[in-house]
């Protein structure tokens, strides 16, 4: 998944935190009997370089994992160099945002986000609803923002007709799985083939993309079928058989959740359930609601950036 300094100045924030850290702690979770959980450490390093001294910079980082029934964040810290004034808040979509700005000349900007998280499958799901329930005014009103297409997720009618045929008479939960498998079967994962502004239809037409694109296409098709769906940003440990204590190259990742009586998470890129290897950062209508890092700066042009994610299974 790509990230960049770009779009807009952050909205006003509240709640001052220490200059170089945004910590979050929580007590260790007690997993239900028989539910496997992994303890993961994620270190996410980002560095920007500029052609000359930048006078000021305003940024938002969404790199603090959430706490939920599936996941517990034991520790989380965001560090910035040069040292910056940092504040944290929870945005409209429920993501934890670390906002920071710099007002002294700097040629580089470095950010390191370190978290320790325990993650597993959703411990339980509500009974699946039927299609008639999804069409009721109450559901349409409650999930209106997760039913409407966006510029990044809208899908053309011929593709929607094809996925309707693939879904057949499945109930909404099974339909969600069939949609994700349909997308995986028709798109090739190819790193670097798209960018953050690529739309779902552009990626679909080319037949290739990255996790962000497969999530956008899946979300778009689920919504077109009348199933509330949201885009999820996070991390993936790439090795199911990971050795404990072995650091490996990880990645920012994206997957989907749809509502079928409760929220069901699925990874269409890897055609697996969201479970021990997935760490959730945030959710929204599409990538634009949950970019890991965005901002603006005043000064010479950017000479590019580097991103390194390291994931270690601790237990």
Tab-separated table of C-alpha atoms in Angstrom:
chain	number	residue	atom	x	y	z
A	1	UNK	CA	0.000	0.000	0.000
A	2	UNK	CA	1.301	3.471	-0.859
A	3	UNK	CA	1.424	6.521	1.366
A	4	UNK	CA	2.444	10.113	0.731
A	5	UNK	CA	2.573	13.676	1.933
A	6	UNK	CA	-0.075	15.411	-0.097
A	7	UNK	CA	-3.633	16.349	0.484
A	8	UNK	CA	-4.569	18.923	3.132
A	9	UNK	CA	-3.816	20.612	6.416
A	10	UNK	CA	-5.142	18.530	9.349
A	11	UNK	CA	-8.330	19.630	11.046
A	12	UNK	CA	-7.996	21.162	14.548
A	13	UNK	CA	-7.051	18.595	17.181
A	14	UNK	CA	-7.241	18.385	20.936
A	15	UNK	CA	-5.451	16.536	23.708
A	16	UNK	CA	-1.706	17.310	23.962
A	17	UNK	CA	0.670	14.352	24.255
A	18	UNK	CA	4.456	14.112	24.805
A	19	UNK	CA	6.578	15.744	22.097
A	20	UNK	CA	7.997	12.613	20.500
A	21	UNK	CA	5.582	9.890	21.435
A	22	UNK	CA	1.932	8.949	21.331
A	23	UNK	CA	1.742	5.936	23.656
A	24	UNK	CA	-1.211	3.636	24.092
A	25	UNK	CA	-1.361	0.845	26.644
A	26	UNK	CA	-3.919	-1.789	27.494
A	27	UNK	CA	-4.024	-4.837	29.775
A	28	UNK	CA	-3.328	-8.195	28.118
A	29	UNK	CA	-6.533	-9.743	26.746
A	30	UNK	CA	-8.027	-13.030	27.825
A	31	UNK	CA	-8.823	-15.003	24.698
A	32	UNK	CA	-11.825	-17.326	24.763
A	33	UNK	CA	-10.834	-21.010	25.127
A	34	UNK	CA	-9.753	-22.480	21.801
A	35	UNK	CA	-9.312	-19.116	20.036
A	36	UNK	CA	-5.771	-18.666	18.742
A	37	UNK	CA	-4.157	-15.241	19.054
A	38	UNK	CA	-0.759	-13.990	17.932
A	39	UNK	CA	1.241	-11.309	19.716
A	40	UNK	CA	2.873	-9.163	17.035
A	41	UNK	CA	5.331	-6.295	17.107
A	42	UNK	CA	5.099	-3.905	14.151
A	43	UNK	CA	7.752	-1.306	13.393
A	44	UNK	CA	6.723	1.049	10.567
A	45	UNK	CA	9.466	3.416	9.367
A	46	UNK	CA	8.831	6.243	6.898
A	47	UNK	CA	11.361	8.801	5.677
A	48	UNK	CA	10.871	11.798	3.359
A	49	UNK	CA	13.737	13.702	1.738
A	50	UNK	CA	13.501	17.204	0.236
A	51	UNK	CA	15.530	19.100	-2.353
A	52	UNK	CA	16.262	21.839	0.201
A	53	UNK	CA	15.189	23.098	3.616
A	54	UNK	CA	11.434	22.783	4.179
A	55	UNK	CA	10.058	25.679	6.225
A	56	UNK	CA	6.973	24.004	7.694
A	57	UNK	CA	5.123	20.706	7.549
A	58	UNK	CA	1.657	19.577	8.732
A	59	UNK	CA	0.901	15.858	8.942
A	60	UNK	CA	-1.551	13.182	10.079
A	61	UNK	CA	-0.459	9.607	10.856
A	62	UNK	CA	-2.961	6.757	11.241
A	63	UNK	CA	-0.547	4.160	12.591
A	64	UNK	CA	-1.994	3.350	16.018
A	65	UNK	CA	-3.751	-0.047	16.005
A	66	UNK	CA	-7.257	-0.197	17.422
A	67	UNK	CA	-8.678	-2.050	20.410
A	68	UNK	CA	-11.620	-4.283	19.555
A	69	UNK	CA	-13.170	-7.669	20.280
A	70	UNK	CA	-10.661	-9.179	17.816
A	71	UNK	CA	-7.565	-7.209	18.713
A	72	UNK	CA	-5.864	-5.622	21.739
A	73	UNK	CA	-3.140	-2.993	21.430
A	74	UNK	CA	-0.724	-3.500	24.315
A	75	UNK	CA	1.680	-0.691	23.413
A	76	UNK	CA	1.851	1.889	20.641
A	77	UNK	CA	4.293	4.749	20.122
A	78	UNK	CA	4.859	7.264	17.308
A	79	UNK	CA	8.213	9.068	17.120
A	80	UNK	CA	9.096	11.906	14.747
A	81	UNK	CA	12.447	13.417	13.775
A	82	UNK	CA	12.931	16.397	13.854
A	83	UNK	CA	11.063	16.607	17.164
A	84	UNK	CA	7.522	17.874	16.657
A	85	UNK	CA	4.519	18.994	18.648
A	86	UNK	CA	2.157	16.006	18.613
A	87	UNK	CA	-1.518	15.616	19.444
A	88	UNK	CA	-3.855	12.654	19.134
A	89	UNK	CA	-7.560	12.390	18.480
A	90	UNK	CA	-10.101	9.942	17.146
A	91	UNK	CA	-11.531	10.851	13.766
A	92	UNK	CA	-15.076	10.493	12.426
A	93	UNK	CA	-14.431	6.892	11.343
A	94	UNK	CA	-12.967	5.861	14.712
A	95	UNK	CA	-9.294	5.796	13.695
A	96	UNK	CA	-6.660	7.118	16.104
A	97	UNK	CA	-4.870	10.020	14.410
A	98	UNK	CA	-1.494	11.407	15.480
A	99	UNK	CA	-1.266	14.982	14.180
A	100	UNK	CA	2.060	16.816	14.210
A	101	UNK	CA	3.597	19.886	12.644
A	102	UNK	CA	7.122	21.265	12.261
A	103	UNK	CA	8.064	24.909	11.837
A	104	UNK	CA	11.868	24.811	11.686
A	105	UNK	CA	13.926	24.234	8.516
A	106	UNK	CA	14.443	20.528	7.794
A	107	UNK	CA	15.683	18.529	4.798
A	108	UNK	CA	14.301	15.188	5.996
A	109	UNK	CA	11.285	13.966	7.929
A	110	UNK	CA	11.431	10.609	9.679
A	111	UNK	CA	8.576	8.811	11.431
A	112	UNK	CA	8.750	5.511	13.333
A	113	UNK	CA	5.553	3.874	14.620
A	114	UNK	CA	6.060	0.898	16.952
A	115	UNK	CA	3.206	-1.230	18.274
A	116	UNK	CA	2.677	-4.512	20.103
A	117	UNK	CA	-0.696	-6.084	19.389
A	118	UNK	CA	-2.508	-9.329	20.173
A	119	UNK	CA	-4.764	-10.341	17.292
A	120	UNK	CA	-6.997	-13.237	16.412
A	121	UNK	CA	-10.256	-14.081	14.678
A	122	UNK	CA	-13.508	-12.415	15.668
A	123	UNK	CA	-14.602	-14.430	18.727
A	124	UNK	CA	-18.235	-14.692	17.640
A	125	UNK	CA	-20.642	-13.520	14.966
A	126	UNK	CA	-24.311	-12.695	15.077
A	127	UNK	CA	-26.744	-14.819	13.048
A	128	UNK	CA	-26.721	-13.864	9.389
A	129	UNK	CA	-29.568	-11.622	8.198
A	130	UNK	CA	-31.463	-12.195	4.975
A	131	UNK	CA	-31.584	-9.942	1.917
A	132	UNK	CA	-34.957	-8.508	2.947
A	133	UNK	CA	-33.447	-7.283	6.236
A	134	UNK	CA	-30.601	-5.559	4.351
A	135	UNK	CA	-33.193	-3.630	2.345
A	136	UNK	CA	-35.120	-2.278	5.344
A	137	UNK	CA	-35.125	1.500	5.972
A	138	UNK	CA	-33.398	0.994	9.319
A	139	UNK	CA	-30.387	-0.759	7.745
A	140	UNK	CA	-30.257	1.621	4.800
A	141	UNK	CA	-30.201	4.600	7.158
A	142	UNK	CA	-27.771	3.096	9.651
A	143	UNK	CA	-25.212	2.080	7.027
A	144	UNK	CA	-25.889	4.680	4.356
A	145	UNK	CA	-22.237	5.796	4.135
A	146	UNK	CA	-21.106	2.198	3.682
A	147	UNK	CA	-23.632	1.534	0.923
A	148	UNK	CA	-22.951	4.522	-1.323
A	149	UNK	CA	-20.298	4.262	-4.063
A	150	UNK	CA	-17.313	6.604	-3.927
A	151	UNK	CA	-15.006	7.753	-6.703
A	152	UNK	CA	-12.504	5.056	-5.728
A	153	UNK	CA	-15.008	2.198	-5.317
A	154	UNK	CA	-17.744	2.680	-7.966
A	155	UNK	CA	-18.124	-0.294	-10.312
A	156	UNK	CA	-19.775	-0.385	-13.754
A	157	UNK	CA	-23.046	-2.227	-14.349
A	158	UNK	CA	-21.636	-5.125	-16.466
A	159	UNK	CA	-19.252	-6.110	-13.652
A	160	UNK	CA	-22.061	-5.897	-11.096
A	161	UNK	CA	-24.211	-8.196	-13.266
A	162	UNK	CA	-21.336	-10.692	-13.479
A	163	UNK	CA	-20.861	-10.757	-9.734
A	164	UNK	CA	-24.628	-11.183	-9.200
A	165	UNK	CA	-24.395	-14.335	-11.305
A	166	UNK	CA	-21.396	-15.512	-9.250
A	167	UNK	CA	-23.272	-14.926	-5.981
A	168	UNK	CA	-26.391	-16.761	-7.111
A	169	UNK	CA	-28.790	-17.598	-4.280
A	170	UNK	CA	-26.221	-17.346	-1.466
A	171	UNK	CA	-27.145	-15.594	1.756
A	172	UNK	CA	-25.392	-12.245	2.485
A	173	UNK	CA	-22.525	-13.822	4.476
A	174	UNK	CA	-21.728	-16.386	1.813
A	175	UNK	CA	-22.284	-13.740	-0.859
A	176	UNK	CA	-19.526	-11.633	0.694
A	177	UNK	CA	-17.103	-14.533	0.474
A	178	UNK	CA	-18.062	-15.212	-3.148
A	179	UNK	CA	-17.549	-11.565	-4.080
A	180	UNK	CA	-14.031	-11.558	-2.607
A	181	UNK	CA	-13.132	-14.813	-4.343
A	182	UNK	CA	-14.567	-13.474	-7.594
A	183	UNK	CA	-12.271	-10.439	-7.328
A	184	UNK	CA	-9.237	-12.571	-6.481
A	185	UNK	CA	-9.896	-14.891	-9.430
A	186	UNK	CA	-10.149	-12.005	-11.906
A	187	UNK	CA	-7.293	-9.766	-10.747
A	188	UNK	CA	-3.548	-10.344	-10.612
A	189	UNK	CA	-1.575	-8.962	-7.694
A	190	UNK	CA	1.250	-6.883	-9.168
A	191	UNK	CA	3.264	-4.560	-6.963
A	192	UNK	CA	3.657	-1.058	-8.389
A	193	UNK	CA	0.946	-1.499	-11.015
A	194	UNK	CA	-1.316	1.180	-9.506
A	195	UNK	CA	-1.169	4.194	-7.182
A	196	UNK	CA	-3.295	5.712	-4.420
A	197	UNK	CA	-5.584	7.533	-6.866
A	198	UNK	CA	-6.318	4.476	-9.041
A	199	UNK	CA	-10.051	3.744	-9.061
A	200	UNK	CA	-11.609	0.321	-8.679
A	201	UNK	CA	-12.755	0.274	-12.315
A	202	UNK	CA	-9.322	1.305	-13.588
A	203	UNK	CA	-7.710	-1.528	-11.657
A	204	UNK	CA	-10.432	-3.980	-12.712
A	205	UNK	CA	-10.082	-3.042	-16.387
A	206	UNK	CA	-6.320	-3.531	-16.285
A	207	UNK	CA	-6.754	-6.859	-14.521
A	208	UNK	CA	-4.077	-6.154	-11.934
A	209	UNK	CA	-3.444	-4.155	-8.818
A	210	UNK	CA	-2.354	-4.314	-5.187
A	211	UNK	CA	-4.236	-5.027	-1.966
A	212	UNK	CA	-5.724	-1.524	-1.968
A	213	UNK	CA	-7.263	-2.108	-5.410
A	214	UNK	CA	-8.649	-5.537	-4.564
A	215	UNK	CA	-10.219	-4.057	-1.445
A	216	UNK	CA	-11.720	-1.163	-3.438
A	217	UNK	CA	-13.188	-3.503	-6.064
A	218	UNK	CA	-14.579	-5.842	-3.401
A	219	UNK	CA	-16.114	-2.973	-1.440
A	220	UNK	CA	-17.645	-1.508	-4.602
A	221	UNK	CA	-19.227	-4.792	-5.638
A	222	UNK	CA	-20.534	-5.583	-2.150
A	223	UNK	CA	-22.207	-2.179	-1.965
A	224	UNK	CA	-23.670	-2.620	-5.438
A	225	UNK	CA	-25.327	-5.822	-4.187
A	226	UNK	CA	-26.833	-3.938	-1.230
A	227	UNK	CA	-24.388	-5.218	1.417
A	228	UNK	CA	-22.846	-2.527	3.670
A	229	UNK	CA	-19.078	-2.711	3.218
A	230	UNK	CA	-16.040	-0.818	4.464
A	231	UNK	CA	-12.373	-0.530	3.561
A	232	UNK	CA	-9.916	-1.622	6.278
A	233	UNK	CA	-6.334	-0.403	6.613
A	234	UNK	CA	-3.741	-2.310	8.626
A	235	UNK	CA	-0.798	-4.682	8.555
A	236	UNK	CA	-0.295	-8.305	7.537
A	237	UNK	CA	2.306	-10.739	8.816
A	238	UNK	CA	3.225	-12.459	5.541
A	239	UNK	CA	4.200	-15.876	6.940
A	240	UNK	CA	1.532	-18.231	8.335
A	241	UNK	CA	4.284	-20.461	9.756
A	242	UNK	CA	6.265	-17.615	11.295
A	243	UNK	CA	8.873	-18.503	13.893
A	244	UNK	CA	8.486	-16.719	17.207
A	245	UNK	CA	11.044	-13.936	17.585
A	246	UNK	CA	11.986	-13.781	13.878
A	247	UNK	CA	11.697	-10.278	12.367
A	248	UNK	CA	10.376	-10.381	8.795
A	249	UNK	CA	9.610	-7.811	6.136
A	250	UNK	CA	5.935	-7.004	6.538
A	251	UNK	CA	3.668	-4.645	4.696
A	252	UNK	CA	0.876	-2.171	5.045
A	253	UNK	CA	-2.229	-3.990	3.939
A	254	UNK	CA	-5.894	-3.523	3.100
A	255	UNK	CA	-8.917	-5.794	3.264
A	256	UNK	CA	-12.696	-5.535	3.602
A	257	UNK	CA	-15.486	-5.953	6.105
A	258	UNK	CA	-19.170	-6.306	5.276
A	259	UNK	CA	-22.252	-6.269	7.485
A	260	UNK	CA	-24.451	-9.378	7.364
A	261	UNK	CA	-25.861	-9.180	10.892
A	262	UNK	CA	-22.408	-8.426	12.274
A	263	UNK	CA	-19.205	-7.254	10.606
A	264	UNK	CA	-17.368	-10.018	8.731
A	265	UNK	CA	-13.732	-9.416	7.773
A	266	UNK	CA	-12.038	-11.035	4.783
A	267	UNK	CA	-8.788	-10.537	2.881
A	268	UNK	CA	-9.510	-10.760	-0.878
A	269	UNK	CA	-5.835	-10.421	-1.823
A	270	UNK	CA	-4.925	-13.623	0.008
A	271	UNK	CA	-8.417	-15.208	0.111
A	272	UNK	CA	-8.209	-15.807	3.864
A	273	UNK	CA	-10.264	-14.833	6.887
A	274	UNK	CA	-9.000	-11.895	8.931
A	275	UNK	CA	-7.388	-13.492	11.968
A	276	UNK	CA	-4.060	-13.844	13.771
A	277	UNK	CA	-1.861	-12.257	11.073
A	278	UNK	CA	-3.980	-9.130	10.504
A	279	UNK	CA	-3.590	-5.967	12.587
A	280	UNK	CA	-6.280	-3.315	12.063
A	281	UNK	CA	-5.446	0.398	12.017
A	282	UNK	CA	-8.690	1.953	10.777
A	283	UNK	CA	-11.749	1.740	8.565
A	284	UNK	CA	-13.569	4.024	6.170
A	285	UNK	CA	-15.386	4.317	2.883
A	286	UNK	CA	-12.149	3.876	0.919
A	287	UNK	CA	-8.397	4.530	1.140
A	288	UNK	CA	-8.854	8.301	1.343
A	289	UNK	CA	-10.466	7.947	4.785
A	290	UNK	CA	-7.587	5.934	6.299
A	291	UNK	CA	-4.189	6.692	4.674
A	292	UNK	CA	-1.308	5.699	6.999
A	293	UNK	CA	0.300	9.117	6.518
A	294	UNK	CA	-0.689	12.330	4.758
A	295	UNK	CA	0.210	15.975	4.990
A	296	UNK	CA	1.414	19.130	3.277
A	297	UNK	CA	4.657	21.085	3.440
A	298	UNK	CA	6.041	24.474	2.409
A	299	UNK	CA	9.403	24.489	0.672
A	300	UNK	CA	11.398	22.769	-2.088
A	301	UNK	CA	10.034	19.696	-3.826
A	302	UNK	CA	10.082	16.241	-2.279
A	303	UNK	CA	12.788	13.936	-3.576
A	304	UNK	CA	10.801	10.854	-2.638
A	305	UNK	CA	10.199	8.701	0.378
A	306	UNK	CA	10.941	5.225	1.693
A	307	UNK	CA	8.760	2.905	3.751
A	308	UNK	CA	9.917	-0.172	5.684
A	309	UNK	CA	7.583	-2.331	7.780
A	310	UNK	CA	9.048	-5.012	10.057
A	311	UNK	CA	6.785	-7.526	11.772
A	312	UNK	CA	7.832	-9.950	14.505
A	313	UNK	CA	5.716	-12.640	16.070
A	314	UNK	CA	6.407	-12.445	19.811
A	315	UNK	CA	4.043	-15.189	20.978
